[in-house]
Protein backbone atom coordinates (compact mmCIF):
# COMPACT_ATOMS: atom_id res chain seq x y z
CA UNK A 1 0.00 0.00 0.00
CA UNK A 2 1.27 3.51 -0.68
CA UNK A 3 2.82 5.39 2.23
CA UNK A 4 3.66 9.08 2.22
CA UNK A 5 7.23 9.74 3.30
CA UNK A 6 8.80 13.13 3.90
CA UNK A 7 12.58 13.48 3.90
CA UNK A 8 14.04 16.39 5.84
CA UNK A 9 17.53 17.68 6.50
CA UNK A 10 18.90 20.40 8.73
CA UNK A 11 22.36 21.90 8.43
CA UNK A 12 22.58 22.17 12.24
CA UNK A 13 22.22 18.35 12.47
CA UNK A 14 24.37 17.60 9.43
CA UNK A 15 25.08 13.89 9.76
CA UNK A 16 21.49 12.66 9.52
CA UNK A 17 18.37 12.67 7.38
CA UNK A 18 14.95 12.35 8.95
CA UNK A 19 12.26 10.16 7.37
CA UNK A 20 8.68 10.78 8.47
CA UNK A 21 6.28 8.08 7.30
CA UNK A 22 2.55 8.78 7.39
CA UNK A 23 1.22 5.32 8.15
CA UNK A 24 -2.37 6.34 8.91
CA UNK A 25 -4.31 9.57 9.13
CA UNK A 26 -2.65 11.63 11.87
CA UNK A 27 -0.19 8.81 12.66
CA UNK A 28 3.42 9.01 11.61
CA UNK A 29 6.61 7.14 12.36
CA UNK A 30 9.94 8.93 12.32
CA UNK A 31 13.34 7.47 11.53
CA UNK A 32 16.72 9.13 11.67
CA UNK A 33 19.13 7.74 9.08
CA UNK A 34 22.78 8.57 8.50
CA UNK A 35 23.15 10.83 5.47
CA UNK A 36 26.21 8.91 4.26
CA UNK A 37 24.36 5.60 4.71
CA UNK A 38 21.55 6.93 2.52
CA UNK A 39 23.99 8.17 -0.11
CA UNK A 40 25.79 4.81 -0.20
CA UNK A 41 22.40 3.09 -0.51
CA UNK A 42 21.77 4.90 -3.79
CA UNK A 43 24.74 2.96 -5.19
CA UNK A 44 24.66 -0.44 -3.41
CA UNK A 45 23.25 -2.21 -0.34
CA UNK A 46 23.98 -0.03 2.66
CA UNK A 47 23.18 -0.30 6.33
CA UNK A 48 22.79 -3.05 8.85
CA UNK A 49 20.58 -4.02 11.74
CA UNK A 50 17.44 -1.84 11.72
CA UNK A 51 18.05 0.24 8.56
CA UNK A 52 18.97 -1.05 5.10
CA UNK A 53 18.87 0.89 1.82
CA UNK A 54 19.59 -0.36 -1.71
CA UNK A 55 18.87 0.61 -5.32
CA UNK A 56 16.92 -1.45 -7.80
CA UNK A 57 17.50 -1.60 -11.51
CA UNK A 58 14.03 -2.04 -12.90
CA UNK A 59 14.10 -2.99 -16.62
CA UNK A 60 10.72 -1.36 -17.26
CA UNK A 61 10.00 1.83 -15.40
CA UNK A 62 12.03 4.10 -13.18
CA UNK A 63 14.73 2.75 -10.85
CA UNK A 64 13.73 2.63 -7.21
CA UNK A 65 15.45 3.02 -3.88
CA UNK A 66 14.35 0.41 -1.36
CA UNK A 67 14.26 0.98 2.38
CA UNK A 68 13.87 -1.72 5.02
CA UNK A 69 13.21 -0.36 8.49
CA UNK A 70 12.99 -2.80 11.40
CA UNK A 71 11.91 -2.39 15.01
CA UNK A 72 11.17 -4.99 17.65
CA UNK A 73 7.44 -4.50 16.98
CA UNK A 74 7.60 -4.92 13.20
CA UNK A 75 9.25 -3.86 10.00
CA UNK A 76 8.43 -2.01 6.83
CA UNK A 77 9.88 -2.09 3.36
CA UNK A 78 9.09 0.67 0.90
CA UNK A 79 10.39 2.03 -2.37
CA UNK A 80 10.99 5.61 -3.45
CA UNK A 81 11.99 7.04 -6.83
CA UNK A 82 15.78 6.71 -6.97
CA UNK A 83 16.34 9.79 -9.15
CA UNK A 84 14.20 12.00 -6.90
CA UNK A 85 15.99 10.86 -3.73
CA UNK A 86 19.43 11.28 -5.34
CA UNK A 87 18.59 14.82 -6.48
CA UNK A 88 17.25 15.78 -3.06
CA UNK A 89 20.23 14.18 -1.30
CA UNK A 90 22.74 16.04 -3.47
CA UNK A 91 21.06 19.29 -2.41
CA UNK A 92 21.94 18.41 1.19
CA UNK A 93 25.59 17.99 0.14
CA UNK A 94 25.40 21.40 -1.56
CA UNK A 95 24.26 22.84 1.79
CA UNK A 96 26.82 20.94 3.86
CA UNK A 97 29.66 19.38 1.84
CA UNK A 98 30.90 15.93 2.83
CA UNK A 99 33.68 16.23 5.37
CA UNK A 100 32.59 19.64 6.66
CA UNK A 101 29.72 18.46 8.85
CA UNK A 102 31.51 19.09 12.17
CA UNK A 103 31.83 22.79 11.34
CA UNK A 104 28.02 23.04 11.24
CA UNK A 105 27.39 21.45 14.65
CA UNK A 106 26.44 23.68 17.57
CA UNK A 107 28.59 22.00 20.20
CA UNK A 108 27.00 23.88 23.12
CA UNK A 109 23.63 22.31 22.27
CA UNK A 110 25.23 18.86 21.86
CA UNK A 111 26.98 19.19 25.25
CA UNK A 112 23.70 20.10 26.99
CA UNK A 113 21.91 17.03 25.64
CA UNK A 114 24.51 14.54 26.88
CA UNK A 115 24.23 13.04 30.37
CA UNK A 116 27.04 13.85 32.80
CA UNK A 117 29.88 11.36 32.94
CA UNK A 118 30.47 9.90 36.39
PDB file of C-alpha atoms in Angstrom:
ATOM      1  CA  UNK A   1       0.000   0.000   0.000  1.00  0.00           C
ATOM      2  CA  UNK A   2       1.272   3.513  -0.683  1.00  0.00           C
ATOM      3  CA  UNK A   3       2.821   5.394   2.228  1.00  0.00           C
ATOM      4  CA  UNK A   4       3.658   9.083   2.222  1.00  0.00           C
ATOM      5  CA  UNK A   5       7.228   9.745   3.301  1.00  0.00           C
ATOM      6  CA  UNK A   6       8.804  13.129   3.896  1.00  0.00           C
ATOM      7  CA  UNK A   7      12.580  13.480   3.896  1.00  0.00           C
ATOM      8  CA  UNK A   8      14.044  16.386   5.842  1.00  0.00           C
ATOM      9  CA  UNK A   9      17.530  17.676   6.499  1.00  0.00           C
ATOM     10  CA  UNK A  10      18.899  20.397   8.734  1.00  0.00           C
ATOM     11  CA  UNK A  11      22.357  21.902   8.433  1.00  0.00           C
ATOM     12  CA  UNK A  12      22.579  22.173  12.239  1.00  0.00           C
ATOM     13  CA  UNK A  13      22.217  18.351  12.465  1.00  0.00           C
ATOM     14  CA  UNK A  14      24.374  17.602   9.426  1.00  0.00           C
ATOM     15  CA  UNK A  15      25.079  13.891   9.756  1.00  0.00           C
ATOM     16  CA  UNK A  16      21.487  12.664   9.516  1.00  0.00           C
ATOM     17  CA  UNK A  17      18.367  12.667   7.376  1.00  0.00           C
ATOM     18  CA  UNK A  18      14.951  12.346   8.949  1.00  0.00           C
ATOM     19  CA  UNK A  19      12.256  10.160   7.370  1.00  0.00           C
ATOM     20  CA  UNK A  20       8.683  10.783   8.465  1.00  0.00           C
ATOM     21  CA  UNK A  21       6.276   8.082   7.297  1.00  0.00           C
ATOM     22  CA  UNK A  22       2.552   8.784   7.394  1.00  0.00           C
ATOM     23  CA  UNK A  23       1.218   5.319   8.149  1.00  0.00           C
ATOM     24  CA  UNK A  24      -2.371   6.340   8.910  1.00  0.00           C
ATOM     25  CA  UNK A  25      -4.306   9.574   9.128  1.00  0.00           C
ATOM     26  CA  UNK A  26      -2.648  11.628  11.870  1.00  0.00           C
ATOM     27  CA  UNK A  27      -0.192   8.807  12.657  1.00  0.00           C
ATOM     28  CA  UNK A  28       3.424   9.007  11.609  1.00  0.00           C
ATOM     29  CA  UNK A  29       6.608   7.140  12.364  1.00  0.00           C
ATOM     30  CA  UNK A  30       9.945   8.934  12.317  1.00  0.00           C
ATOM     31  CA  UNK A  31      13.337   7.467  11.529  1.00  0.00           C
ATOM     32  CA  UNK A  32      16.725   9.133  11.670  1.00  0.00           C
ATOM     33  CA  UNK A  33      19.127   7.736   9.083  1.00  0.00           C
ATOM     34  CA  UNK A  34      22.780   8.572   8.499  1.00  0.00           C
ATOM     35  CA  UNK A  35      23.149  10.825   5.474  1.00  0.00           C
ATOM     36  CA  UNK A  36      26.209   8.908   4.263  1.00  0.00           C
ATOM     37  CA  UNK A  37      24.359   5.596   4.708  1.00  0.00           C
ATOM     38  CA  UNK A  38      21.547   6.933   2.522  1.00  0.00           C
ATOM     39  CA  UNK A  39      23.986   8.168  -0.114  1.00  0.00           C
ATOM     40  CA  UNK A  40      25.788   4.805  -0.198  1.00  0.00           C
ATOM     41  CA  UNK A  41      22.395   3.089  -0.507  1.00  0.00           C
ATOM     42  CA  UNK A  42      21.768   4.903  -3.790  1.00  0.00           C
ATOM     43  CA  UNK A  43      24.743   2.956  -5.193  1.00  0.00           C
ATOM     44  CA  UNK A  44      24.655  -0.436  -3.409  1.00  0.00           C
ATOM     45  CA  UNK A  45      23.250  -2.207  -0.343  1.00  0.00           C
ATOM     46  CA  UNK A  46      23.984  -0.032   2.660  1.00  0.00           C
ATOM     47  CA  UNK A  47      23.183  -0.302   6.333  1.00  0.00           C
ATOM     48  CA  UNK A  48      22.791  -3.048   8.854  1.00  0.00           C
ATOM     49  CA  UNK A  49      20.579  -4.020  11.740  1.00  0.00           C
ATOM     50  CA  UNK A  50      17.439  -1.844  11.718  1.00  0.00           C
ATOM     51  CA  UNK A  51      18.047   0.244   8.562  1.00  0.00           C
ATOM     52  CA  UNK A  52      18.972  -1.052   5.096  1.00  0.00           C
ATOM     53  CA  UNK A  53      18.872   0.887   1.823  1.00  0.00           C
ATOM     54  CA  UNK A  54      19.590  -0.360  -1.710  1.00  0.00           C
ATOM     55  CA  UNK A  55      18.872   0.612  -5.324  1.00  0.00           C
ATOM     56  CA  UNK A  56      16.918  -1.454  -7.803  1.00  0.00           C
ATOM     57  CA  UNK A  57      17.497  -1.598 -11.510  1.00  0.00           C
ATOM     58  CA  UNK A  58      14.028  -2.039 -12.901  1.00  0.00           C
ATOM     59  CA  UNK A  59      14.102  -2.992 -16.616  1.00  0.00           C
ATOM     60  CA  UNK A  60      10.723  -1.357 -17.264  1.00  0.00           C
ATOM     61  CA  UNK A  61      10.000   1.830 -15.396  1.00  0.00           C
ATOM     62  CA  UNK A  62      12.025   4.096 -13.177  1.00  0.00           C
ATOM     63  CA  UNK A  63      14.729   2.750 -10.852  1.00  0.00           C
ATOM     64  CA  UNK A  64      13.729   2.633  -7.206  1.00  0.00           C
ATOM     65  CA  UNK A  65      15.451   3.018  -3.885  1.00  0.00           C
ATOM     66  CA  UNK A  66      14.353   0.412  -1.360  1.00  0.00           C
ATOM     67  CA  UNK A  67      14.262   0.975   2.381  1.00  0.00           C
ATOM     68  CA  UNK A  68      13.867  -1.722   5.020  1.00  0.00           C
ATOM     69  CA  UNK A  69      13.207  -0.361   8.490  1.00  0.00           C
ATOM     70  CA  UNK A  70      12.986  -2.799  11.402  1.00  0.00           C
ATOM     71  CA  UNK A  71      11.914  -2.395  15.006  1.00  0.00           C
ATOM     72  CA  UNK A  72      11.170  -4.993  17.646  1.00  0.00           C
ATOM     73  CA  UNK A  73       7.441  -4.504  16.977  1.00  0.00           C
ATOM     74  CA  UNK A  74       7.603  -4.917  13.202  1.00  0.00           C
ATOM     75  CA  UNK A  75       9.250  -3.859  10.001  1.00  0.00           C
ATOM     76  CA  UNK A  76       8.427  -2.012   6.830  1.00  0.00           C
ATOM     77  CA  UNK A  77       9.885  -2.086   3.356  1.00  0.00           C
ATOM     78  CA  UNK A  78       9.094   0.665   0.897  1.00  0.00           C
ATOM     79  CA  UNK A  79      10.391   2.032  -2.372  1.00  0.00           C
ATOM     80  CA  UNK A  80      10.993   5.613  -3.448  1.00  0.00           C
ATOM     81  CA  UNK A  81      11.991   7.038  -6.832  1.00  0.00           C
ATOM     82  CA  UNK A  82      15.784   6.711  -6.968  1.00  0.00           C
ATOM     83  CA  UNK A  83      16.341   9.792  -9.147  1.00  0.00           C
ATOM     84  CA  UNK A  84      14.203  11.998  -6.902  1.00  0.00           C
ATOM     85  CA  UNK A  85      15.994  10.857  -3.734  1.00  0.00           C
ATOM     86  CA  UNK A  86      19.432  11.283  -5.345  1.00  0.00           C
ATOM     87  CA  UNK A  87      18.592  14.815  -6.481  1.00  0.00           C
ATOM     88  CA  UNK A  88      17.253  15.780  -3.060  1.00  0.00           C
ATOM     89  CA  UNK A  89      20.227  14.182  -1.303  1.00  0.00           C
ATOM     90  CA  UNK A  90      22.740  16.039  -3.472  1.00  0.00           C
ATOM     91  CA  UNK A  91      21.063  19.291  -2.408  1.00  0.00           C
ATOM     92  CA  UNK A  92      21.936  18.407   1.195  1.00  0.00           C
ATOM     93  CA  UNK A  93      25.585  17.991   0.143  1.00  0.00           C
ATOM     94  CA  UNK A  94      25.405  21.397  -1.559  1.00  0.00           C
ATOM     95  CA  UNK A  95      24.259  22.838   1.786  1.00  0.00           C
ATOM     96  CA  UNK A  96      26.822  20.938   3.862  1.00  0.00           C
ATOM     97  CA  UNK A  97      29.657  19.378   1.836  1.00  0.00           C
ATOM     98  CA  UNK A  98      30.899  15.926   2.831  1.00  0.00           C
ATOM     99  CA  UNK A  99      33.684  16.233   5.369  1.00  0.00           C
ATOM    100  CA  UNK A 100      32.595  19.643   6.662  1.00  0.00           C
ATOM    101  CA  UNK A 101      29.716  18.457   8.854  1.00  0.00           C
ATOM    102  CA  UNK A 102      31.507  19.091  12.174  1.00  0.00           C
ATOM    103  CA  UNK A 103      31.828  22.794  11.341  1.00  0.00           C
ATOM    104  CA  UNK A 104      28.016  23.036  11.243  1.00  0.00           C
ATOM    105  CA  UNK A 105      27.386  21.455  14.652  1.00  0.00           C
ATOM    106  CA  UNK A 106      26.438  23.678  17.566  1.00  0.00           C
ATOM    107  CA  UNK A 107      28.594  22.002  20.204  1.00  0.00           C
ATOM    108  CA  UNK A 108      26.998  23.885  23.117  1.00  0.00           C
ATOM    109  CA  UNK A 109      23.627  22.306  22.273  1.00  0.00           C
ATOM    110  CA  UNK A 110      25.225  18.865  21.865  1.00  0.00           C
ATOM    111  CA  UNK A 111      26.980  19.192  25.245  1.00  0.00           C
ATOM    112  CA  UNK A 112      23.699  20.095  26.991  1.00  0.00           C
ATOM    113  CA  UNK A 113      21.912  17.031  25.640  1.00  0.00           C
ATOM    114  CA  UNK A 114      24.515  14.539  26.883  1.00  0.00           C
ATOM    115  CA  UNK A 115      24.227  13.042  30.366  1.00  0.00           C
ATOM    116  CA  UNK A 116      27.039  13.852  32.799  1.00  0.00           C
ATOM    117  CA  UNK A 117      29.884  11.359  32.938  1.00  0.00           C
ATOM    118  CA  UNK A 118      30.470   9.895  36.393  1.00  0.00           C
TER     119      UNK A 118
END
